[in-house]
Coordinates of C-alpha atoms (C1' of nucleotides) in Angstrom, one line a residue:
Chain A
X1 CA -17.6 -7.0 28.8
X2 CA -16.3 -10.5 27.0
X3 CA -12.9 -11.8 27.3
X4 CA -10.0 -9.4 28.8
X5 CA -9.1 -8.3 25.5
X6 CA -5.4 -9.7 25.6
X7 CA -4.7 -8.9 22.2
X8 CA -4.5 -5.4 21.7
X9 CA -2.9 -5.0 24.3
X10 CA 0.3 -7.6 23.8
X11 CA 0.5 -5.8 20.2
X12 CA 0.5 -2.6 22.0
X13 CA 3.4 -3.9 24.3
X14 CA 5.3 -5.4 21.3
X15 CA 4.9 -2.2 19.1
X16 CA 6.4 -0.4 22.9
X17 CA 9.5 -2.8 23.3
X18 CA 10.3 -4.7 20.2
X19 CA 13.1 -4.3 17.9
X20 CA 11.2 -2.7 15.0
X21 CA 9.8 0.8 14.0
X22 CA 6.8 0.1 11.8
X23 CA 5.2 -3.7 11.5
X24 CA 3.3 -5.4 9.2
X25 CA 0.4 -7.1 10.1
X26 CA 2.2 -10.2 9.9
X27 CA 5.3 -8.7 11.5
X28 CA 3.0 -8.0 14.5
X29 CA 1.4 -11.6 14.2
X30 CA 4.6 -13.4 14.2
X31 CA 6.3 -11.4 17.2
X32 CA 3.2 -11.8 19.4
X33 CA 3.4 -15.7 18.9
X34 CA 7.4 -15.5 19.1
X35 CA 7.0 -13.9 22.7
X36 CA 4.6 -17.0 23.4
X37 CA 1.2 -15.5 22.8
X38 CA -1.2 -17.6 20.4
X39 CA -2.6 -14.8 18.2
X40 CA -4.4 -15.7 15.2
X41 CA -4.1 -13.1 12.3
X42 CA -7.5 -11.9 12.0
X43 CA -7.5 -11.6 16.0
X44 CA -4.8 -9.5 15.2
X45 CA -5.4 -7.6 12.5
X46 CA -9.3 -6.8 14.4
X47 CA -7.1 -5.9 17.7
X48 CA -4.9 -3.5 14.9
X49 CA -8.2 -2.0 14.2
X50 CA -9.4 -1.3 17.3
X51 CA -6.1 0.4 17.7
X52 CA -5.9 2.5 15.1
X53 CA -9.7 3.4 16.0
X54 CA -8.7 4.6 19.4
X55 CA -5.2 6.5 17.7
X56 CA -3.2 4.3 20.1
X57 CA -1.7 2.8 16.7
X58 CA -0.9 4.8 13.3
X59 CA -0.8 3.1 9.5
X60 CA 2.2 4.2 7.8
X61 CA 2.3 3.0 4.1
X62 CA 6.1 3.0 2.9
X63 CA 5.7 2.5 -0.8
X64 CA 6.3 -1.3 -1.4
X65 CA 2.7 -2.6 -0.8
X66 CA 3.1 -3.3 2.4
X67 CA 0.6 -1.3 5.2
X68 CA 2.9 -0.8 8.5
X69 CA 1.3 -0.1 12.0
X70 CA 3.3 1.8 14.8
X71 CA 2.4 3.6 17.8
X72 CA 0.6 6.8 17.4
X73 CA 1.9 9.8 19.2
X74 CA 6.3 9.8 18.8
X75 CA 5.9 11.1 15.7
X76 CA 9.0 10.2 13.4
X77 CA 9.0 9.6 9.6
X78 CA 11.2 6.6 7.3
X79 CA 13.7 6.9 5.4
X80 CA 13.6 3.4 3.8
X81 CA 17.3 2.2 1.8
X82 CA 16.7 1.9 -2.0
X83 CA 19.5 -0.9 -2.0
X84 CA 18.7 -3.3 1.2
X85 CA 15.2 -1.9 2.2
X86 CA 16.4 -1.5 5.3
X87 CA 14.1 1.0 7.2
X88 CA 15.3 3.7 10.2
X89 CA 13.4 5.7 11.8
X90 CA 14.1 9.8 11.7
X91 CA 13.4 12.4 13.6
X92 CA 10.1 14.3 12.0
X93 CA 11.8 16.4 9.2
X94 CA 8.4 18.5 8.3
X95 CA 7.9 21.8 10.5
X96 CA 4.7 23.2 11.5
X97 CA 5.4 26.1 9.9
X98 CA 5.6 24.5 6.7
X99 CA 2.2 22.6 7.2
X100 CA 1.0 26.1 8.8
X101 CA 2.1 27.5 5.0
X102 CA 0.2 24.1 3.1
X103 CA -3.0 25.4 4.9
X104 CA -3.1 29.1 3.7
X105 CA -2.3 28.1 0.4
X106 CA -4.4 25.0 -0.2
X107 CA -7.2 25.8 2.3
X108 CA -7.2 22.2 3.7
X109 CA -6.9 22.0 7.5
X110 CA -3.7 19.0 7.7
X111 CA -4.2 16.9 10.3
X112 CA -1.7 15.0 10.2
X113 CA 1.4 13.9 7.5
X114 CA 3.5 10.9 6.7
X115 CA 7.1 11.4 5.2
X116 CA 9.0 8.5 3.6
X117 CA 12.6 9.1 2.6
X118 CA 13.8 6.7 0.0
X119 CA 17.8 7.2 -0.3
X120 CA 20.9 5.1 1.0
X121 CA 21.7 3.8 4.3
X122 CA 25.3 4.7 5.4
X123 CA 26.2 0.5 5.2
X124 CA 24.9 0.6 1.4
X125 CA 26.6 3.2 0.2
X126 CA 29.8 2.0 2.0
X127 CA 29.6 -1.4 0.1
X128 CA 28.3 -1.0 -3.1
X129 CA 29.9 2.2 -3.5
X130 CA 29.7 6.0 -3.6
X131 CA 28.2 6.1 -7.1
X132 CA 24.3 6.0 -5.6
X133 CA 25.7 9.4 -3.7
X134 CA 24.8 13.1 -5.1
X135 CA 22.6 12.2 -7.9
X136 CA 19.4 13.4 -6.7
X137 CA 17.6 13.4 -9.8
X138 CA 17.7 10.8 -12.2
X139 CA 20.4 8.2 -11.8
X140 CA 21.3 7.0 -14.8
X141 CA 19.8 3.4 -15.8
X142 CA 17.1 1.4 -12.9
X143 CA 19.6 1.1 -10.4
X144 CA 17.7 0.6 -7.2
X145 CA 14.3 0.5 -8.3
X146 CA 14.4 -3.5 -7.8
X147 CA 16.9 -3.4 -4.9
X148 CA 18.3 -6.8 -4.8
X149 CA 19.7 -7.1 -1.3
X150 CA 17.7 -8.2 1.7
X151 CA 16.9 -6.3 4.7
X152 CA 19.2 -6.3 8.5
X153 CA 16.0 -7.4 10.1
X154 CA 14.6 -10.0 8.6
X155 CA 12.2 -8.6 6.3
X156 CA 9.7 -11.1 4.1
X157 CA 11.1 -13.2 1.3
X158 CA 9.5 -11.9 -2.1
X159 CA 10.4 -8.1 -2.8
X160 CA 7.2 -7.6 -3.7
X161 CA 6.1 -4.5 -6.0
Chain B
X1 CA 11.9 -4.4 -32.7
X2 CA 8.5 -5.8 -31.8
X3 CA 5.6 -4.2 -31.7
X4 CA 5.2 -0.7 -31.8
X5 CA 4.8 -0.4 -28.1
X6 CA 1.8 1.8 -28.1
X7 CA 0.1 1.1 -24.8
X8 CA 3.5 3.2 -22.3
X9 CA 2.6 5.9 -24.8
X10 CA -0.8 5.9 -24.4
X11 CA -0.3 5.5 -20.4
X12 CA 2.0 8.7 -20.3
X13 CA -0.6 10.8 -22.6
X14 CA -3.5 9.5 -19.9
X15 CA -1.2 10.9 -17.0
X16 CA 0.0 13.7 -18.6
X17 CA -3.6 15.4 -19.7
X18 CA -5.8 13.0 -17.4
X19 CA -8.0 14.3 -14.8
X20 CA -6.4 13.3 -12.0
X21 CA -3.2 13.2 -9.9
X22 CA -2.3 10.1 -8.8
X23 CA -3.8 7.0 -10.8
X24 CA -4.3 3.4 -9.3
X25 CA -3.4 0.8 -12.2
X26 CA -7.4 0.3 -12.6
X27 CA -7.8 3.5 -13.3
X28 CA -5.2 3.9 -16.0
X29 CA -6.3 0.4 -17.3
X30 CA -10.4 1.8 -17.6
X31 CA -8.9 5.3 -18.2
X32 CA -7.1 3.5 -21.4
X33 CA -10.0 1.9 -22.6
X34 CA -12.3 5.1 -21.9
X35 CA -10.6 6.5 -24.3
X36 CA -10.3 4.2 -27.0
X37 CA -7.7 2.2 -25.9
X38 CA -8.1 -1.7 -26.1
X39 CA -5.7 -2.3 -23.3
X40 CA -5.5 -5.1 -20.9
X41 CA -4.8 -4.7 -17.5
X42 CA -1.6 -7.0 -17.0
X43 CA -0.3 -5.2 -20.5
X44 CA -0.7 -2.1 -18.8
X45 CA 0.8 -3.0 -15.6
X46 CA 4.1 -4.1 -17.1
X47 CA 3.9 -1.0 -19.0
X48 CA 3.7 0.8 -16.3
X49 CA 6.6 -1.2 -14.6
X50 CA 8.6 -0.5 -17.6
X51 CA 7.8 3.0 -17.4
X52 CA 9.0 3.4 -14.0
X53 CA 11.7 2.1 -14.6
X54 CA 12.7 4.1 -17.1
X55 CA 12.1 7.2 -14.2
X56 CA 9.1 8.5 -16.6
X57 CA 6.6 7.8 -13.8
X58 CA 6.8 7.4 -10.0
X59 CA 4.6 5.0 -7.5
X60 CA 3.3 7.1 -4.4
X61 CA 1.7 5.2 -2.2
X62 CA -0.9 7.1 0.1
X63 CA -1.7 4.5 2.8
X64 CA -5.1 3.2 1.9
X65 CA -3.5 0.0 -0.2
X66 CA -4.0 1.1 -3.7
X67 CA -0.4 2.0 -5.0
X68 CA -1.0 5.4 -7.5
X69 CA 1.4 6.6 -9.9
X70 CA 1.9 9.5 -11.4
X71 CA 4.2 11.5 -13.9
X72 CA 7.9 11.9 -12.7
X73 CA 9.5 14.9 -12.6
X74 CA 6.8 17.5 -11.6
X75 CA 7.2 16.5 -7.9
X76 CA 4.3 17.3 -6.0
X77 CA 3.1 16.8 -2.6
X78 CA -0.5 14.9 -1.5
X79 CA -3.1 15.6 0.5
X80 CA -6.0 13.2 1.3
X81 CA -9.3 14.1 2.7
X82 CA -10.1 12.3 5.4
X83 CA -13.6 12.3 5.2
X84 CA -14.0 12.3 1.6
X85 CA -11.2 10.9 1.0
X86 CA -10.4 13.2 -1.9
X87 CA -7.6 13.7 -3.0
X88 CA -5.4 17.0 -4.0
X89 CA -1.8 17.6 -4.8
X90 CA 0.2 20.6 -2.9
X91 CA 3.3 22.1 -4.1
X92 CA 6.3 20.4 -2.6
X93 CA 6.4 20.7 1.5
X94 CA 9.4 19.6 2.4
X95 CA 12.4 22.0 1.5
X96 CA 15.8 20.9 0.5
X97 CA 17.3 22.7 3.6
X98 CA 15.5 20.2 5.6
X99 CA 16.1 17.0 3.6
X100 CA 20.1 18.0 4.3
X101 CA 20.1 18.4 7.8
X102 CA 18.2 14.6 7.5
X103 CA 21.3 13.6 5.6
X104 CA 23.3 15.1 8.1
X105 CA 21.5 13.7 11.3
X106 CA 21.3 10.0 9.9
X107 CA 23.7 9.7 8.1
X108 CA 22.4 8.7 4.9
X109 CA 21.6 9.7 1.5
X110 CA 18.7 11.0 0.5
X111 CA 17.4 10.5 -3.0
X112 CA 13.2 11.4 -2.6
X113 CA 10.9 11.7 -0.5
X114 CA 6.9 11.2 -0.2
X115 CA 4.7 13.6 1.4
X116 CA 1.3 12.3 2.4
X117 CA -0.9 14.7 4.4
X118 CA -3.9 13.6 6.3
X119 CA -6.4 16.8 6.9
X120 CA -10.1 18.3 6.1
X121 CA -11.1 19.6 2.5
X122 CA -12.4 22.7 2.1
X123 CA -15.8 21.3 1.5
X124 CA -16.2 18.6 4.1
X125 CA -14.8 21.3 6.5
X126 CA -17.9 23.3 5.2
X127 CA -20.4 20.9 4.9
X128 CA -19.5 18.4 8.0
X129 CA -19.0 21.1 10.6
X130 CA -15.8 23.2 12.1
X131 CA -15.6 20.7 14.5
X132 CA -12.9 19.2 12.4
X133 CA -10.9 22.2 12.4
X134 CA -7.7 22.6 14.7
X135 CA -7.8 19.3 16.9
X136 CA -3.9 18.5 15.4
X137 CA -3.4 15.9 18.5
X138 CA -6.3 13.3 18.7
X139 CA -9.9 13.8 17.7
X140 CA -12.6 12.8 20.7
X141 CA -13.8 9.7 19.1
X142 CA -13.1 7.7 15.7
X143 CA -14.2 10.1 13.4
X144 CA -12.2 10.2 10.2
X145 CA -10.7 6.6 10.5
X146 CA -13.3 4.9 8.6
X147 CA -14.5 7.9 6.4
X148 CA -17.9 7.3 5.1
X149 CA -18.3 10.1 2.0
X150 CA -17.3 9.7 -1.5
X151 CA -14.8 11.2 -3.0
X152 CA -15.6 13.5 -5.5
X153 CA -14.1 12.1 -8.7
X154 CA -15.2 8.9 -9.0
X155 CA -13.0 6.5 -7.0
X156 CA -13.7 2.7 -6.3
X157 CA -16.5 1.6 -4.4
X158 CA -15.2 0.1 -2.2
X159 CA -13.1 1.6 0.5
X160 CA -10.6 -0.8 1.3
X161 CA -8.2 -0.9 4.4
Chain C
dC1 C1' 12.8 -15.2 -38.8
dT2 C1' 13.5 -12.8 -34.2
dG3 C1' 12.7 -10.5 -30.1
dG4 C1' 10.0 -7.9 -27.5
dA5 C1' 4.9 -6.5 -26.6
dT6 C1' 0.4 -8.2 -25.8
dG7 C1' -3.8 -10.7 -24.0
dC8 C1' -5.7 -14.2 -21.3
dA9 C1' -5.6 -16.7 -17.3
dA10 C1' -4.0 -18.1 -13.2
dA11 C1' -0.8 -17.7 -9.1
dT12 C1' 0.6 -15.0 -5.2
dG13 C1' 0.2 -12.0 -1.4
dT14 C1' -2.4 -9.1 1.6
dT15 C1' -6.4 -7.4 3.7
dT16 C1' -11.1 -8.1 5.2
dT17 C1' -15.3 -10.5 6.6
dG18 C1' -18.6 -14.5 8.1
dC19 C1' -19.6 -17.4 11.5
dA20 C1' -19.6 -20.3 15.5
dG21 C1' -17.7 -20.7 20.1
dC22 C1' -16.6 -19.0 24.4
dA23 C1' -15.0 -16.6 28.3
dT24 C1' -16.1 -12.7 31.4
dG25 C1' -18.9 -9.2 33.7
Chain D
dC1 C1' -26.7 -15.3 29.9
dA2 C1' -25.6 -11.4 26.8
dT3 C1' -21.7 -9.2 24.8
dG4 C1' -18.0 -8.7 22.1
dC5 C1' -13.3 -11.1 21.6
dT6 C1' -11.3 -15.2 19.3
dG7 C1' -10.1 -18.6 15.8
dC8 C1' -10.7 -20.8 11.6
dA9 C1' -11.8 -20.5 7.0
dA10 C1' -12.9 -18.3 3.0
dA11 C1' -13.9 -14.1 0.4
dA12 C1' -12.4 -9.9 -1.6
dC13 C1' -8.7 -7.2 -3.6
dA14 C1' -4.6 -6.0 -5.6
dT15 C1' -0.4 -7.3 -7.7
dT16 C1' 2.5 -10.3 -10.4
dT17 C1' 3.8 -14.0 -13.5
dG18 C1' 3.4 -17.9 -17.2
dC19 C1' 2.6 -18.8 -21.7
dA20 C1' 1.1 -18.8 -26.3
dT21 C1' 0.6 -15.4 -29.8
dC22 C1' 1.5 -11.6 -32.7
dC23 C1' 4.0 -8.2 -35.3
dA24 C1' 7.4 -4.5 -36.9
dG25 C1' 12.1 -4.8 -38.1

DNA sequence: CTGGATGCAAATGTTTTGCAGCATG
DNA sequence: CATGCTGCAAAACATTTGCATCCAG
């Protein structure tokens, strides 16, 4: 074989230990280089490939444009916060028996499933107030739908989509 | 006011008696001007924007980079073929008992959720072989990742990400 | 007239690929 | 010394915005 393959397996140890549940690409490019490796972005995003090709690594799209990548296996789902974007990690909230009940009726075999909770994190809704609590449906104007706040850890600049 | 704002309507009656579940923005834009529509693709995204944020339509985003929308309201579930990529819509598998004990556990609130299943149509489950059926952990080799059918009703050519 | 909707074009951001070089087995 | 990983650059896509124009009120 070529070179040692370095790079899938530093993003494999980043997705392990760093501070972050799902990555974007350039998430994952930027850590690797801030823990001193040189990674270019289409090394990385080939390496994220050959990941996801051997299901060490999972794609989880959140709803803001965004593809995230994080480890396959500890399954958990997202609740992401309408307000700050923030994003937290949950324990999987779909049962078996409930995809077990999907088959019968649809007749598709479910392989797998990705849940993304959109609501308020516990800090939001302390701050700017217990209004965005309760109303499940259809709260009343566009509040949230262009959160304004910025994300705990750093996410990217532009709020884009 | 200004013009008579046809094209939101004319987006809503497309999603409301289209063929189809979830739309990408080119396929309201060429589903518009299929049928009759002049309707110009930026004019249609900020009609769409508008129209989400007036709650009449929702964004879903199923993890292959092309953000769909659909009609609010009507909440339904997706699941994606994941070797022709097809694409159906389940009734809602996630039930409200489970959101709460998610509210309870994390501590946030929950406004909505996204369900995207990954699984085996009926008819690839036919047609490519059993083999697909039952393997819930991780299948032998790569298969699925990079499907290589068509989906049925006429999506892009290209399949990106 | 006025203000919002529209169309066209271009900017922005993200994902993906082409290609040459190069380090290992 | 061939193979397949790397890096750099650019293409391909998708989303978003700027701006002049148009039109019902």
């Amino acid at each position: 074989m070529p070179r040692p393959s370095r790079i899938p397996e530093q993003v494999l140890e980043l997705l392990r230990h760093g501070a972050r549940h799902a990555w974007t690409m350039e998430q994952i490019t930027s850590g690797l280089q801030d823990a001193g490796h040189q990674a270019d972005f289409s090394s990385v995003w080939r390496a994220v490939e050959r990941l996801l090709r051997g299901r060490a690594v999972q794609r989880v799209a959140l709803g803001d444009g965004a593809a995230r990548y994080e480890l396959a296996g500890a399954h958990h789902d997202h609740v992401r916060c309408v307000h700050c974007q923030a994003l937290a990690a949950l324990d999987c909230v779909l049962h078996e028996r409930d995809l077990r009940a999907a088959e019968r009726v649809s007749g598709w075999s479910i392989l797998e499933h990705r849940v993304v909770l959109d609501g308020v994190c516990p800090k939001c809704r302390a701050e700017q107030g217990p209004e965005a609590r309760g109303s499940r449906a259809a709260p009343p104007s566009e509040a949230g739908l262009r959160a304004t706040g910025e994300a705990p850890a750093g996410r990217r600049a532009r709020a884009r989509r």
